[in-house]
């Protein structure tokens, strides 16, 4: 019975749901600050970053009036080495072009640097700084969703174009499909020393060398149309979301190949955009209703953060519950038999 208690609690637990209020926030990006034990989200136009607790308590973490008015804070990540919050900043048309990476000290909440991200000479359209990942040296990697390349910003704030791998433009795009303009999007850094990045308009995933910037296609059992946010768990499982679902992927060869082993449906009407690994390794998605803001429908005050759970992993947990309960029952029956034998022997000696 004791052996069965732990897994039973895991199976009985429901997904953690956080509803919170913050007028006109419309957060696109989300990250988890492990030291402060709260989520951090950006805003669509208020130059503000907020913290959200497990209970849904919202506090203004940073307000940066030096940023241009009405810029959007998109991708977020925590640089745990330098204790910094990194934020990708983009100005949506018709605002003047502005793409940058901001770094904020999480202790003082002051800005460390604001690095403008350089254009490439071959850019035909204005870029879009979107998602951001960070390595163990404090180097940040920012995806350009329009130009299909990756910027790199070192821990001193020096920015450069890191990867323009031809593989990023090697696959056909259906120009009639929604968001066909959006290329490279979610990005994560693996502790094994490489980047993984997804591409929205092809559904492909690429592995990028952290030294050379060379990209290679990750061979998957299926594409991931409209792939957007991305995160990686400590066990190496990668999760990717679109507005409709979350894919869960594994690889046995450091992402030469990978397999989608499970997926879960999301609430498309609430327009989920980003994922993060939170407390106890749980994965969360943010429902920021960003599409409403981009369509000009301002005025919303309520948003959500919800835990993403794998039904397949839950079923595997269920199997272990029965196995452990069986072992517990077998142990109890053996103990009872032994006690019965002991009592019988004592009675014989007594008689």
Coordinates of C-alpha atoms in Angstrom, one line a residue:
X1 CA 0.0 0.0 0.0
X2 CA 2.9 2.4 0.8
X3 CA 4.5 1.6 -2.5
X4 CA 1.4 2.5 -4.3
X5 CA 0.9 5.9 -2.7
X6 CA 3.4 8.0 -4.7
X7 CA 2.2 7.1 -8.3
X8 CA -1.4 7.2 -7.2
X9 CA -0.9 10.9 -6.4
X10 CA 0.7 11.5 -9.7
X11 CA -2.2 9.8 -11.6
X12 CA -4.9 11.6 -9.6
X13 CA -3.3 15.1 -10.1
X14 CA -5.1 17.3 -12.6
X15 CA -3.3 19.8 -14.9
X16 CA -2.3 23.0 -13.0
X17 CA -4.4 25.9 -14.4
X18 CA -3.6 29.6 -13.6
X19 CA -6.1 32.3 -14.5
X20 CA -4.9 35.8 -14.0
X21 CA -5.9 39.4 -14.8
X22 CA -3.7 42.1 -16.3
X23 CA -5.6 44.6 -18.6
X24 CA -4.3 44.7 -22.2
X25 CA -1.2 42.6 -21.4
X26 CA -1.7 40.1 -24.3
X27 CA 1.5 38.1 -23.5
X28 CA 3.2 36.3 -26.3
X29 CA 6.3 35.0 -24.5
X30 CA 6.6 33.1 -21.2
X31 CA 9.5 31.9 -19.1
X32 CA 9.9 30.5 -15.6
X33 CA 12.3 32.1 -13.1
X34 CA 13.5 29.2 -10.9
X35 CA 15.1 31.4 -8.3
X36 CA 12.0 33.6 -7.7
X37 CA 9.6 30.7 -8.4
X38 CA 7.3 32.6 -10.7
X39 CA 6.5 33.0 -14.3
X40 CA 7.5 36.0 -16.3
X41 CA 5.5 37.3 -19.3
X42 CA 5.9 40.1 -21.7
X43 CA 3.3 42.6 -23.0
X44 CA 2.1 43.4 -26.5
X45 CA 2.6 47.2 -26.3
X46 CA 3.2 48.5 -22.7
X47 CA 7.0 48.0 -22.5
X48 CA 6.3 45.9 -19.4
X49 CA 7.3 42.5 -18.0
X50 CA 5.1 41.0 -15.3
X51 CA 5.5 38.1 -12.9
X52 CA 2.7 35.7 -12.3
X53 CA 2.7 33.4 -9.3
X54 CA 1.4 29.8 -9.1
X55 CA -1.8 31.3 -7.6
X56 CA -2.2 33.9 -10.3
X57 CA -0.9 36.9 -8.5
X58 CA 0.4 39.5 -11.0
X59 CA 3.1 42.0 -10.2
X60 CA 4.9 44.4 -12.5
X61 CA 8.5 43.2 -12.6
X62 CA 10.1 45.6 -15.1
X63 CA 8.8 48.7 -16.9
X64 CA 11.3 50.0 -19.4
X65 CA 10.3 53.5 -20.7
X66 CA 13.5 53.7 -22.8
X67 CA 12.1 51.2 -25.3
X68 CA 10.2 52.8 -28.2
X69 CA 6.5 53.2 -27.6
X70 CA 4.1 50.3 -28.4
X71 CA 6.9 47.8 -29.1
X72 CA 6.0 44.1 -28.5
X73 CA 8.0 41.9 -26.1
X74 CA 8.0 38.5 -27.7
X75 CA 10.4 35.6 -26.8
X76 CA 11.7 35.3 -23.2
X77 CA 14.3 33.2 -21.4
X78 CA 16.3 33.2 -18.3
X79 CA 20.1 33.3 -18.4
X80 CA 20.8 31.4 -15.2
X81 CA 24.6 31.9 -15.4
X82 CA 24.3 35.7 -15.2
X83 CA 20.9 35.8 -13.5
X84 CA 19.4 37.8 -16.3
X85 CA 16.1 37.9 -18.1
X86 CA 16.5 38.1 -21.9
X87 CA 13.7 39.5 -24.0
X88 CA 13.3 39.8 -27.7
X89 CA 11.7 43.1 -28.7
X90 CA 10.0 43.8 -32.0
X91 CA 8.0 46.8 -33.4
X92 CA 5.1 45.7 -35.5
X93 CA 4.3 47.7 -38.6
X94 CA 3.4 50.5 -39.1
X95 CA 5.7 51.4 -36.3
X96 CA 9.3 52.2 -37.3
X97 CA 11.6 49.2 -37.6
X98 CA 13.0 48.1 -34.3
X99 CA 14.4 44.6 -33.4
X100 CA 16.5 44.2 -30.3
X101 CA 17.5 41.9 -27.4
X102 CA 17.1 43.4 -23.9
X103 CA 18.9 41.9 -20.9
X104 CA 17.7 42.7 -17.4
X105 CA 19.4 41.9 -14.1
X106 CA 16.9 39.8 -12.1
X107 CA 18.2 41.0 -8.8
X108 CA 18.2 44.8 -9.4
X109 CA 15.6 44.6 -12.2
X110 CA 17.8 47.1 -14.1
X111 CA 18.6 46.8 -17.8
X112 CA 22.1 45.5 -18.5
X113 CA 22.1 46.1 -22.2
X114 CA 19.8 46.8 -25.2
X115 CA 21.3 45.3 -28.4
X116 CA 19.9 46.3 -31.8
X117 CA 19.9 43.3 -34.1
X118 CA 21.6 43.9 -37.4
X119 CA 19.9 43.6 -40.8
X120 CA 21.3 41.3 -43.4
X121 CA 22.3 42.9 -46.7
X122 CA 20.0 40.4 -48.5
X123 CA 16.9 41.3 -46.5
X124 CA 13.9 42.0 -48.7
X125 CA 11.5 42.5 -45.9
X126 CA 12.0 44.0 -42.4
X127 CA 13.0 41.4 -39.9
X128 CA 11.1 40.1 -36.9
X129 CA 13.0 39.2 -33.7
X130 CA 10.9 36.4 -32.2
X131 CA 12.1 33.6 -29.9
X132 CA 15.3 33.5 -27.8
X133 CA 17.4 30.8 -26.3
X134 CA 20.6 31.0 -24.2
X135 CA 23.6 28.7 -23.8
X136 CA 25.7 28.1 -20.7
X137 CA 28.1 30.9 -21.6
X138 CA 25.4 33.5 -21.6
X139 CA 25.2 33.7 -25.4
X140 CA 21.7 34.4 -26.6
X141 CA 20.3 33.2 -29.9
X142 CA 17.3 35.0 -31.5
X143 CA 15.3 33.8 -34.4
X144 CA 14.3 36.1 -37.3
X145 CA 11.0 34.8 -38.4
X146 CA 10.9 36.8 -41.6
X147 CA 14.5 36.5 -42.8
X148 CA 14.9 32.9 -41.8
X149 CA 18.2 33.4 -39.9
X150 CA 19.5 33.5 -36.3
X151 CA 21.2 36.3 -34.5
X152 CA 23.7 35.8 -31.7
X153 CA 24.2 38.2 -28.8
X154 CA 27.0 37.5 -26.4
X155 CA 26.9 38.3 -22.7
X156 CA 28.4 41.8 -23.4
X157 CA 25.5 42.7 -25.7
X158 CA 27.5 42.4 -29.0
X159 CA 25.1 41.3 -31.7
X160 CA 25.8 39.5 -35.0
X161 CA 24.1 37.3 -37.6
X162 CA 25.0 33.8 -36.4
X163 CA 23.4 31.4 -38.9
X164 CA 22.0 31.8 -42.4
X165 CA 22.1 28.1 -43.2
X166 CA 20.7 27.3 -46.7
X167 CA 18.7 24.5 -45.2
X168 CA 16.4 27.1 -43.7
X169 CA 15.1 28.0 -47.2
X170 CA 15.3 24.5 -48.7
X171 CA 11.7 23.4 -48.2
X172 CA 8.5 24.6 -50.1
X173 CA 6.1 27.0 -48.4
X174 CA 2.3 27.0 -49.2
X175 CA 1.8 30.8 -49.6
X176 CA -2.0 30.3 -49.3
X177 CA -1.7 28.8 -45.8
X178 CA -2.2 30.9 -42.6
X179 CA 1.0 32.6 -41.3
X180 CA 3.0 31.5 -44.4
X181 CA 5.2 34.6 -43.9
X182 CA 6.5 33.2 -40.6
X183 CA 9.7 31.1 -40.9
X184 CA 12.1 30.3 -38.1
X185 CA 10.3 30.5 -34.7
X186 CA 10.8 28.6 -31.5
X187 CA 14.3 27.8 -30.4
X188 CA 16.0 25.9 -27.6
X189 CA 19.5 25.2 -26.5
X190 CA 20.5 21.6 -25.6
X191 CA 23.0 20.9 -22.8
X192 CA 24.8 18.7 -25.3
X193 CA 25.9 21.7 -27.2
X194 CA 23.6 22.5 -30.1
X195 CA 20.4 24.4 -30.9
X196 CA 17.1 23.1 -32.1
X197 CA 14.7 25.4 -34.0
X198 CA 11.3 25.0 -35.6
X199 CA 9.9 26.6 -38.7
X200 CA 6.3 27.7 -38.7
X201 CA 5.5 27.7 -42.5
X202 CA 7.1 24.3 -43.2
X203 CA 6.6 22.4 -39.9
X204 CA 10.3 21.4 -40.0
X205 CA 12.8 21.2 -37.2
X206 CA 16.5 21.9 -37.6
X207 CA 19.6 21.2 -35.5
X208 CA 22.1 24.0 -35.5
X209 CA 25.8 23.7 -34.5
X210 CA 26.6 26.2 -31.8
X211 CA 30.1 26.9 -33.2
X212 CA 29.6 27.0 -36.9
X213 CA 25.9 27.8 -37.2
X214 CA 25.5 25.0 -39.7
X215 CA 21.9 23.7 -39.8
X216 CA 20.7 20.2 -40.5
X217 CA 17.2 18.9 -40.9
X218 CA 15.9 16.7 -38.1
X219 CA 14.2 13.8 -39.7
X220 CA 10.8 13.4 -38.0
X221 CA 7.9 11.0 -38.4
X222 CA 5.6 13.9 -39.1
X223 CA 5.8 17.7 -39.8
X224 CA 4.5 20.2 -37.3
X225 CA 2.4 22.8 -39.2
X226 CA 2.4 26.3 -37.6
X227 CA 5.0 25.3 -35.1
X228 CA 5.5 28.2 -32.7
X229 CA 6.8 27.9 -29.2
X230 CA 9.3 25.4 -28.0
X231 CA 10.8 24.1 -24.8
X232 CA 13.0 21.2 -23.6
X233 CA 12.7 19.2 -20.4
X234 CA 15.6 17.9 -18.4
X235 CA 15.0 14.4 -19.7
X236 CA 15.6 15.6 -23.2
X237 CA 12.0 15.6 -24.3
X238 CA 11.2 18.5 -26.6
X239 CA 7.7 20.1 -26.7
X240 CA 6.5 22.2 -29.6
X241 CA 3.2 24.1 -29.8
X242 CA 1.1 25.4 -32.6
X243 CA -2.2 27.3 -32.0
X244 CA -4.0 24.0 -32.1
X245 CA -1.8 21.4 -30.3
X246 CA 1.4 20.5 -28.5
X247 CA 3.7 17.8 -29.9
X248 CA 6.0 15.8 -27.7
X249 CA 9.2 14.5 -29.3
X250 CA 12.1 12.2 -28.4
X251 CA 15.4 11.4 -30.1
X252 CA 17.8 8.5 -29.6
X253 CA 20.7 10.0 -31.6
X254 CA 21.0 13.6 -30.4
X255 CA 18.4 14.8 -32.9
X256 CA 19.7 13.5 -36.2
X257 CA 16.2 11.9 -36.2
X258 CA 13.3 12.3 -33.8
X259 CA 9.8 11.0 -33.3
X260 CA 6.6 12.6 -32.2
X261 CA 5.4 10.1 -29.6
X262 CA 2.4 12.1 -28.3
X263 CA 0.4 15.2 -28.7
X264 CA -2.3 17.1 -26.9
X265 CA -5.0 19.5 -28.1
X266 CA -4.9 23.2 -27.1
X267 CA -7.7 25.8 -27.1
X268 CA -7.2 27.5 -30.4
X269 CA -9.6 30.3 -29.6
X270 CA -7.3 31.5 -26.8
X271 CA -4.3 31.5 -29.2
X272 CA -1.5 29.8 -27.3
X273 CA 1.9 30.9 -28.3
X274 CA 4.7 29.8 -26.0
X275 CA 5.9 27.0 -23.7
X276 CA 8.1 26.9 -20.7
X277 CA 9.3 24.3 -18.1
X278 CA 8.1 25.4 -14.7
X279 CA 8.4 24.1 -11.2
X280 CA 9.0 20.3 -10.7
X281 CA 9.7 20.0 -14.5
X282 CA 6.1 20.6 -15.4
X283 CA 5.5 22.2 -18.9
X284 CA 3.1 25.2 -19.2
X285 CA 1.6 27.0 -22.2
X286 CA 0.5 30.6 -22.1
X287 CA -2.9 31.6 -23.5
X288 CA -2.3 35.2 -24.4
X289 CA -5.0 35.9 -27.0
X290 CA -2.3 37.8 -29.0
X291 CA -4.2 37.5 -32.2
X292 CA -6.9 39.8 -30.8
X293 CA -4.3 42.5 -30.1
X294 CA -2.8 42.1 -33.6
X295 CA -6.3 42.5 -35.1
X296 CA -6.8 45.7 -33.1
X297 CA -9.3 44.2 -30.7
X298 CA -7.9 45.6 -27.4
X299 CA -9.6 45.5 -24.1
X300 CA -9.1 42.0 -22.7
X301 CA -8.1 41.7 -19.1
X302 CA -8.0 37.9 -18.4
X303 CA -5.4 35.5 -19.6
X304 CA -4.2 32.0 -18.7
X305 CA -1.3 29.7 -18.1
X306 CA -2.0 26.0 -18.2
X307 CA 0.0 22.8 -17.6
X308 CA 0.5 20.5 -20.6
X309 CA 0.3 16.8 -19.8
X310 CA 0.9 13.8 -21.9
X311 CA -1.9 11.2 -22.0
X312 CA 0.6 8.5 -23.0
X313 CA 2.9 9.3 -20.1
X314 CA -0.1 9.2 -17.8
X315 CA -1.1 5.8 -19.1
X316 CA 2.4 4.6 -18.5
X317 CA 2.1 6.0 -15.0
X318 CA -1.1 4.0 -14.6
X319 CA 0.6 0.8 -15.5
X320 CA 3.3 1.4 -12.9
X321 CA 0.5 2.1 -10.3
X322 CA -0.9 -1.4 -10.9
X323 CA 2.6 -3.0 -10.9
X324 CA 3.5 -1.3 -7.6
X325 CA 0.2 -2.1 -6.0
X326 CA 0.6 -5.7 -7.1
X327 CA 4.1 -5.8 -5.5
X328 CA 2.7 -4.2 -2.4
X329 CA -0.1 -6.7 -2.2
X330 CA 2.3 -9.6 -2.7
X331 CA 4.6 -8.3 0.0
X332 CA 1.6 -7.9 2.4
X333 CA 0.4 -11.5 1.6
X334 CA 3.9 -12.9 2.2
X335 CA 4.2 -10.9 5.4
X336 CA 0.8 -12.2 6.6
X337 CA 1.8 -15.8 5.7
X338 CA 5.1 -15.5 7.6
X339 CA 3.3 -14.0 10.6
X340 CA 0.8 -16.9 10.5
X341 CA 3.6 -19.4 10.4
X342 CA 5.3 -17.6 13.3
X343 CA 2.1 -17.6 15.4
X344 CA 1.5 -21.3 14.7
X345 CA 5.1 -22.3 15.7
X346 CA 4.8 -20.2 18.9
X347 CA 1.4 -22.0 19.7
X348 CA 3.0 -25.4 19.2
X349 CA 5.9 -24.6 21.6
X350 CA 3.6 -23.2 24.1
X351 CA 1.4 -26.3 24.0

